[in-house]
Tab-separated table of C-alpha atoms in Angstrom:
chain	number	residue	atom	x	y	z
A	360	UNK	CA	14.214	22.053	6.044
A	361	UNK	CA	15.623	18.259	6.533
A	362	UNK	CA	13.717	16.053	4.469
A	363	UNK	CA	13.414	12.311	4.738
A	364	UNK	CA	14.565	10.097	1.998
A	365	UNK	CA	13.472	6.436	1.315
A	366	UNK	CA	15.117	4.162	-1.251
A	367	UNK	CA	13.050	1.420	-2.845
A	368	UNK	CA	14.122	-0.997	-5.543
A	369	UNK	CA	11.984	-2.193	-8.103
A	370	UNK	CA	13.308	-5.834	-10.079
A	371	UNK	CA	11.888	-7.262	-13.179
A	372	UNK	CA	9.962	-4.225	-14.161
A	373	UNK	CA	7.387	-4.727	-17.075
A	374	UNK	CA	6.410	-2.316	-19.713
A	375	UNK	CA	2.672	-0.770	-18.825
A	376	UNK	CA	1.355	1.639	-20.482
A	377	UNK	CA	1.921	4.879	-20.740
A	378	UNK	CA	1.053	8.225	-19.432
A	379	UNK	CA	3.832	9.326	-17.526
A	380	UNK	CA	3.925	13.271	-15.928
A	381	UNK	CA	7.512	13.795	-18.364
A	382	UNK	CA	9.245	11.900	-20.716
A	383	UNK	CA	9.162	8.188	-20.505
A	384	UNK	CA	12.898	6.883	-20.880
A	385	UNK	CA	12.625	4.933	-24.380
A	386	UNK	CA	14.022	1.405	-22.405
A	387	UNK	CA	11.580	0.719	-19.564
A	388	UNK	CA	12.408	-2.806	-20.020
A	389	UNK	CA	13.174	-5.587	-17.401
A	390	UNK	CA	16.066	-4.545	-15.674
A	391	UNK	CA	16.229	-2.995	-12.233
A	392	UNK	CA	14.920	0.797	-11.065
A	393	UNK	CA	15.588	2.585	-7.917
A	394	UNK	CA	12.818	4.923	-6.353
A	395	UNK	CA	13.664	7.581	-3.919
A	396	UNK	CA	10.887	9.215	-2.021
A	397	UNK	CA	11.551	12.776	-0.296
A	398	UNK	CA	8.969	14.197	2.043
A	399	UNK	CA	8.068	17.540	1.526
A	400	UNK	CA	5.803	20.284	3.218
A	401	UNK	CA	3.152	19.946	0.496
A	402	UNK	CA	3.557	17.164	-1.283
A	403	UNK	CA	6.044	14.208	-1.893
A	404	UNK	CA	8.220	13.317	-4.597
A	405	UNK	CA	9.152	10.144	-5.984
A	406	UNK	CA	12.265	9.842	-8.255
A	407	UNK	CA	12.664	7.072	-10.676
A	408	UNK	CA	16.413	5.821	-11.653
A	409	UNK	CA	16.958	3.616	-14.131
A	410	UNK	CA	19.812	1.474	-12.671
A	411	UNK	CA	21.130	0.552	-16.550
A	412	UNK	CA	20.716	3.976	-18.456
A	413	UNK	CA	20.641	6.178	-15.620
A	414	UNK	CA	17.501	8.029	-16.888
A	415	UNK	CA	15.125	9.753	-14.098
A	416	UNK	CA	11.582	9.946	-13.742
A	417	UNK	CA	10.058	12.449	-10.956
A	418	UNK	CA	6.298	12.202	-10.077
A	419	UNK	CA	4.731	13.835	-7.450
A	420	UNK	CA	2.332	12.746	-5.029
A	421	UNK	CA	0.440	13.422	-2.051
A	422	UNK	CA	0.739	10.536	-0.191
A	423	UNK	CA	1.322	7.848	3.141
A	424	UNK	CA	2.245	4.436	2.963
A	425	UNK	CA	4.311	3.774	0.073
A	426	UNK	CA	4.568	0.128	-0.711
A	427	UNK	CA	6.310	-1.877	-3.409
A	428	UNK	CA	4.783	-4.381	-5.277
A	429	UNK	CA	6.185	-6.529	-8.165
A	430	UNK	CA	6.425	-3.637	-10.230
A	431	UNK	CA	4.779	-0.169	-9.233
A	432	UNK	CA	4.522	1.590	-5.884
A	433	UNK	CA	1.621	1.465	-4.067
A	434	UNK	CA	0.052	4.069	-1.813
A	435	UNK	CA	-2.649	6.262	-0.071
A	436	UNK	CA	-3.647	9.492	-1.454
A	437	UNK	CA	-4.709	11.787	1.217
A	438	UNK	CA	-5.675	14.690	-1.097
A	439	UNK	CA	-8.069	11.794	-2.964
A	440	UNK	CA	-8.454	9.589	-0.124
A	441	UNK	CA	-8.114	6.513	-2.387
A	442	UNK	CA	-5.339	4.376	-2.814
A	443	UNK	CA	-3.086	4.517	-5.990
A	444	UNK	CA	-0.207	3.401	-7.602
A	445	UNK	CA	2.833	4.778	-9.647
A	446	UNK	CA	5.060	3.454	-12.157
A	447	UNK	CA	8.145	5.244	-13.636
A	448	UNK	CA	5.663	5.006	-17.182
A	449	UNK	CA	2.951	5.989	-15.593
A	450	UNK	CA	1.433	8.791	-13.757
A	451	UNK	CA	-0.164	7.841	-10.389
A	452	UNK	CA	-3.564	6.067	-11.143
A	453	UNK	CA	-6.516	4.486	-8.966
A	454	UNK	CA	-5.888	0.949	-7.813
A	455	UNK	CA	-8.343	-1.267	-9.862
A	456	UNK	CA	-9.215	-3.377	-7.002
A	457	UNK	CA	-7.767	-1.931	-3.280
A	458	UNK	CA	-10.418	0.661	-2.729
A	459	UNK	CA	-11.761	2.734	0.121
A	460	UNK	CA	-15.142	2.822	-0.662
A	461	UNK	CA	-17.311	6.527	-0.059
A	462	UNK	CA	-19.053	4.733	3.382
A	463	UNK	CA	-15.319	3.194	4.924
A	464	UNK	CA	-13.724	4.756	7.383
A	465	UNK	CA	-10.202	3.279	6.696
A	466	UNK	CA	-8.135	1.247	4.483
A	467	UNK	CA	-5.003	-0.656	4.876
A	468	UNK	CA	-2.650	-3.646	3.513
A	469	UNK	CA	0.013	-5.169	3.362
A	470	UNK	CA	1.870	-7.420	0.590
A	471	UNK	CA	3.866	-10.758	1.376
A	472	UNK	CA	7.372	-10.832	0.822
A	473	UNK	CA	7.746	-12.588	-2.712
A	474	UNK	CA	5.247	-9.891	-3.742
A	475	UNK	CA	2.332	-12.132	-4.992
A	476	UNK	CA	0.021	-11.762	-2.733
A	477	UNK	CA	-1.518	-8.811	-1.206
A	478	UNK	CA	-4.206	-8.411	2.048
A	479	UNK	CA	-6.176	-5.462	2.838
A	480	UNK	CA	-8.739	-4.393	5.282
A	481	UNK	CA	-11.585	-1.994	5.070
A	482	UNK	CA	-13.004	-0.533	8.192
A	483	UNK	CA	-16.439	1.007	8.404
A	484	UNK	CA	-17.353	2.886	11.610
A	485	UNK	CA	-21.114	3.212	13.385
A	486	UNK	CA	-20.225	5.887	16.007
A	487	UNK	CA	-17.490	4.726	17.807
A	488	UNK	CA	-18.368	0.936	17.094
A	489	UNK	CA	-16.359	-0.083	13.881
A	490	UNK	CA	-16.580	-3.295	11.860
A	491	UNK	CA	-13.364	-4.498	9.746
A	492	UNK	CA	-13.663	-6.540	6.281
A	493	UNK	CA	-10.433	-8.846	5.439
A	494	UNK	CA	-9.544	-9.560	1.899
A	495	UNK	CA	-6.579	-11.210	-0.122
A	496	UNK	CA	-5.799	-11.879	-3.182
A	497	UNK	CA	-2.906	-12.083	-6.337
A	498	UNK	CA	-1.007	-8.819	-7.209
A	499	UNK	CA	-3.484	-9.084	-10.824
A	500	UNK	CA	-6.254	-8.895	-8.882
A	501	UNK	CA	-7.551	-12.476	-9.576
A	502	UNK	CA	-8.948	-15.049	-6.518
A	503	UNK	CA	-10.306	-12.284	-4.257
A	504	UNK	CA	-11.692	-13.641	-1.565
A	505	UNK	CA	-13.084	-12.282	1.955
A	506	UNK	CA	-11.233	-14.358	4.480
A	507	UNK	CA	-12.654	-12.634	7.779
A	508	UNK	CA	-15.378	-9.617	8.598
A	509	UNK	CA	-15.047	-8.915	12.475
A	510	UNK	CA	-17.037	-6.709	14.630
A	511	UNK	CA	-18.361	-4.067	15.644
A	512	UNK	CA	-15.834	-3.459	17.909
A	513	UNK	CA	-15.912	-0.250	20.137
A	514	UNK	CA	-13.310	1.315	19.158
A	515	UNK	CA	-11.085	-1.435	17.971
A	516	UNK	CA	-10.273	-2.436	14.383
A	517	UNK	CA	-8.102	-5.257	12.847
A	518	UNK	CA	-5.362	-4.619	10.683
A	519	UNK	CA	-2.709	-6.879	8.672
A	520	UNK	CA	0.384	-6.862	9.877
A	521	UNK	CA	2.221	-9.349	7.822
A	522	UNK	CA	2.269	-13.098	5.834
A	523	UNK	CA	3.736	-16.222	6.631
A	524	UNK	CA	7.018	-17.458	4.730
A	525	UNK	CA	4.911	-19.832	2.816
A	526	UNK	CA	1.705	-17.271	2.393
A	527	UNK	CA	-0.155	-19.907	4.409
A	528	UNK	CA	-1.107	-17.579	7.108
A	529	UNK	CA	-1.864	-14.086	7.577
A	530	UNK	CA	-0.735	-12.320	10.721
A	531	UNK	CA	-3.050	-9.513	11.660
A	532	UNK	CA	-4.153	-7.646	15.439
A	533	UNK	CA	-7.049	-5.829	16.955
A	534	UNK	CA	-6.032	-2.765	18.456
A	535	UNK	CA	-7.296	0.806	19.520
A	536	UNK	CA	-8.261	2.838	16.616
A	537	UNK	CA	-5.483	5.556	16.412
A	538	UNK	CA	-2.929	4.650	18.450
A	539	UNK	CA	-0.012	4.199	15.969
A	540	UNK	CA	-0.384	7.962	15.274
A	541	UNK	CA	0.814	8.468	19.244
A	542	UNK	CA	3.197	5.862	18.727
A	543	UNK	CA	6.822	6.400	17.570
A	544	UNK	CA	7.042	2.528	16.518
A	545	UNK	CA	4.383	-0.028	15.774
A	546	UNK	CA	2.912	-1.274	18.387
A	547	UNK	CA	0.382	-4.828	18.534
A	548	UNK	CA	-2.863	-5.236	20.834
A	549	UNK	CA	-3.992	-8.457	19.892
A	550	UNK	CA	-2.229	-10.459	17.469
A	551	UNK	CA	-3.444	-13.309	15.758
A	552	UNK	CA	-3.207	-15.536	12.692
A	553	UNK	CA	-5.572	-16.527	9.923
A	554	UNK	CA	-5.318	-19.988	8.298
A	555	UNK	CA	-5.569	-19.040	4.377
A	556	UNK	CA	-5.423	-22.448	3.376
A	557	UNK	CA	-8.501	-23.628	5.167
């Protein structure tokens, strides 16, 4: 069975602490880390490489959505349903503040390209009429803020899609709930931008 293979980098990696799934390579230090995820049947697995000594981490996960932040991958866990992240010293661990809380129907996010800043969206659904709950803040966790609560939509929820250059603006659209699982590329409904400044 073919399985797919995604290569992340991770730069300037800082030392967290510890509680890896095997041996923690005794120079986590600054310096730069490849991360390979494979795709299996039952669960994923994501393969630390130290670019300077060449040590290897593997951690496995059950998960969608991997995303790289400043230092740790971020994702979903579908056994869990929460959203976690993973460091090659550290096993996977709840998010402290990107949560799908027990009443939400779905969460998702996405982090702007200098990897400071991060958006997410929480979606609760009444029936078929769902509401969606827009938040940003700093990779720490500091200057949350709600920047937009929108619905009930039938059917519809808004999602990020991406920030500005400058982090200014976030781009985000309102489209059918479920179509990107029909789709075999992303696909927008309604785009439109927020004005984080003001």
């Amino acid at each position: 069975m073919k399985h797919r293979i995604i290569y992340l980098v991770i730069l300037g990696l800082v030392t967290l602490s510890s509680s890896a799934q095997e041996a923690t390579p005794q120079n986590i230090g600054t310096h730069a880390w490849t991360v390979s995820i494979e795709h299996g049947a039952a669960y994923d697995t994501l393969l630390f490489v130290d670019m300077l000594s060449g040590d290897t981490l593997n951690v496995q996960t059950y998960g969608e959505r991997y995303t790289l932040l400043s230092h740790n991958i971020l994702y979903f866990d579908t056994l869990e349903q929460q959203v976690k992240f993973v460091a090659p010293n550290q096993a996977p661990q709840n998010h402290p503040f990107i949560q799908l809380p027990p009443d939400a129907k779905r969460i998702d996010w996405v982090v702007s390209k200098d990897k400071k800043s991060i958006a997410w969206t929480i979606t609760y659904a009444n029936n078929t009429l769902l509401t969606t709950v827009t938040y940003i803040a700093d990779y720490t966790g500091s200057n949350i803020s709600e920047v937009l609560r929108d619905g009930p939509r039938d059917r519809v929820r808004i999602l990020p899609i991406q920030f500005s250059a400058d982090n200014s603006q976030l781009y985000m659209d309102a489209q059918p709930d479920g179509i990107a699982q029909f789709a075999p590329y992303a696909q927008y409904a309604g785009l439109f931008a927020i004005d984080l400044i003001t």
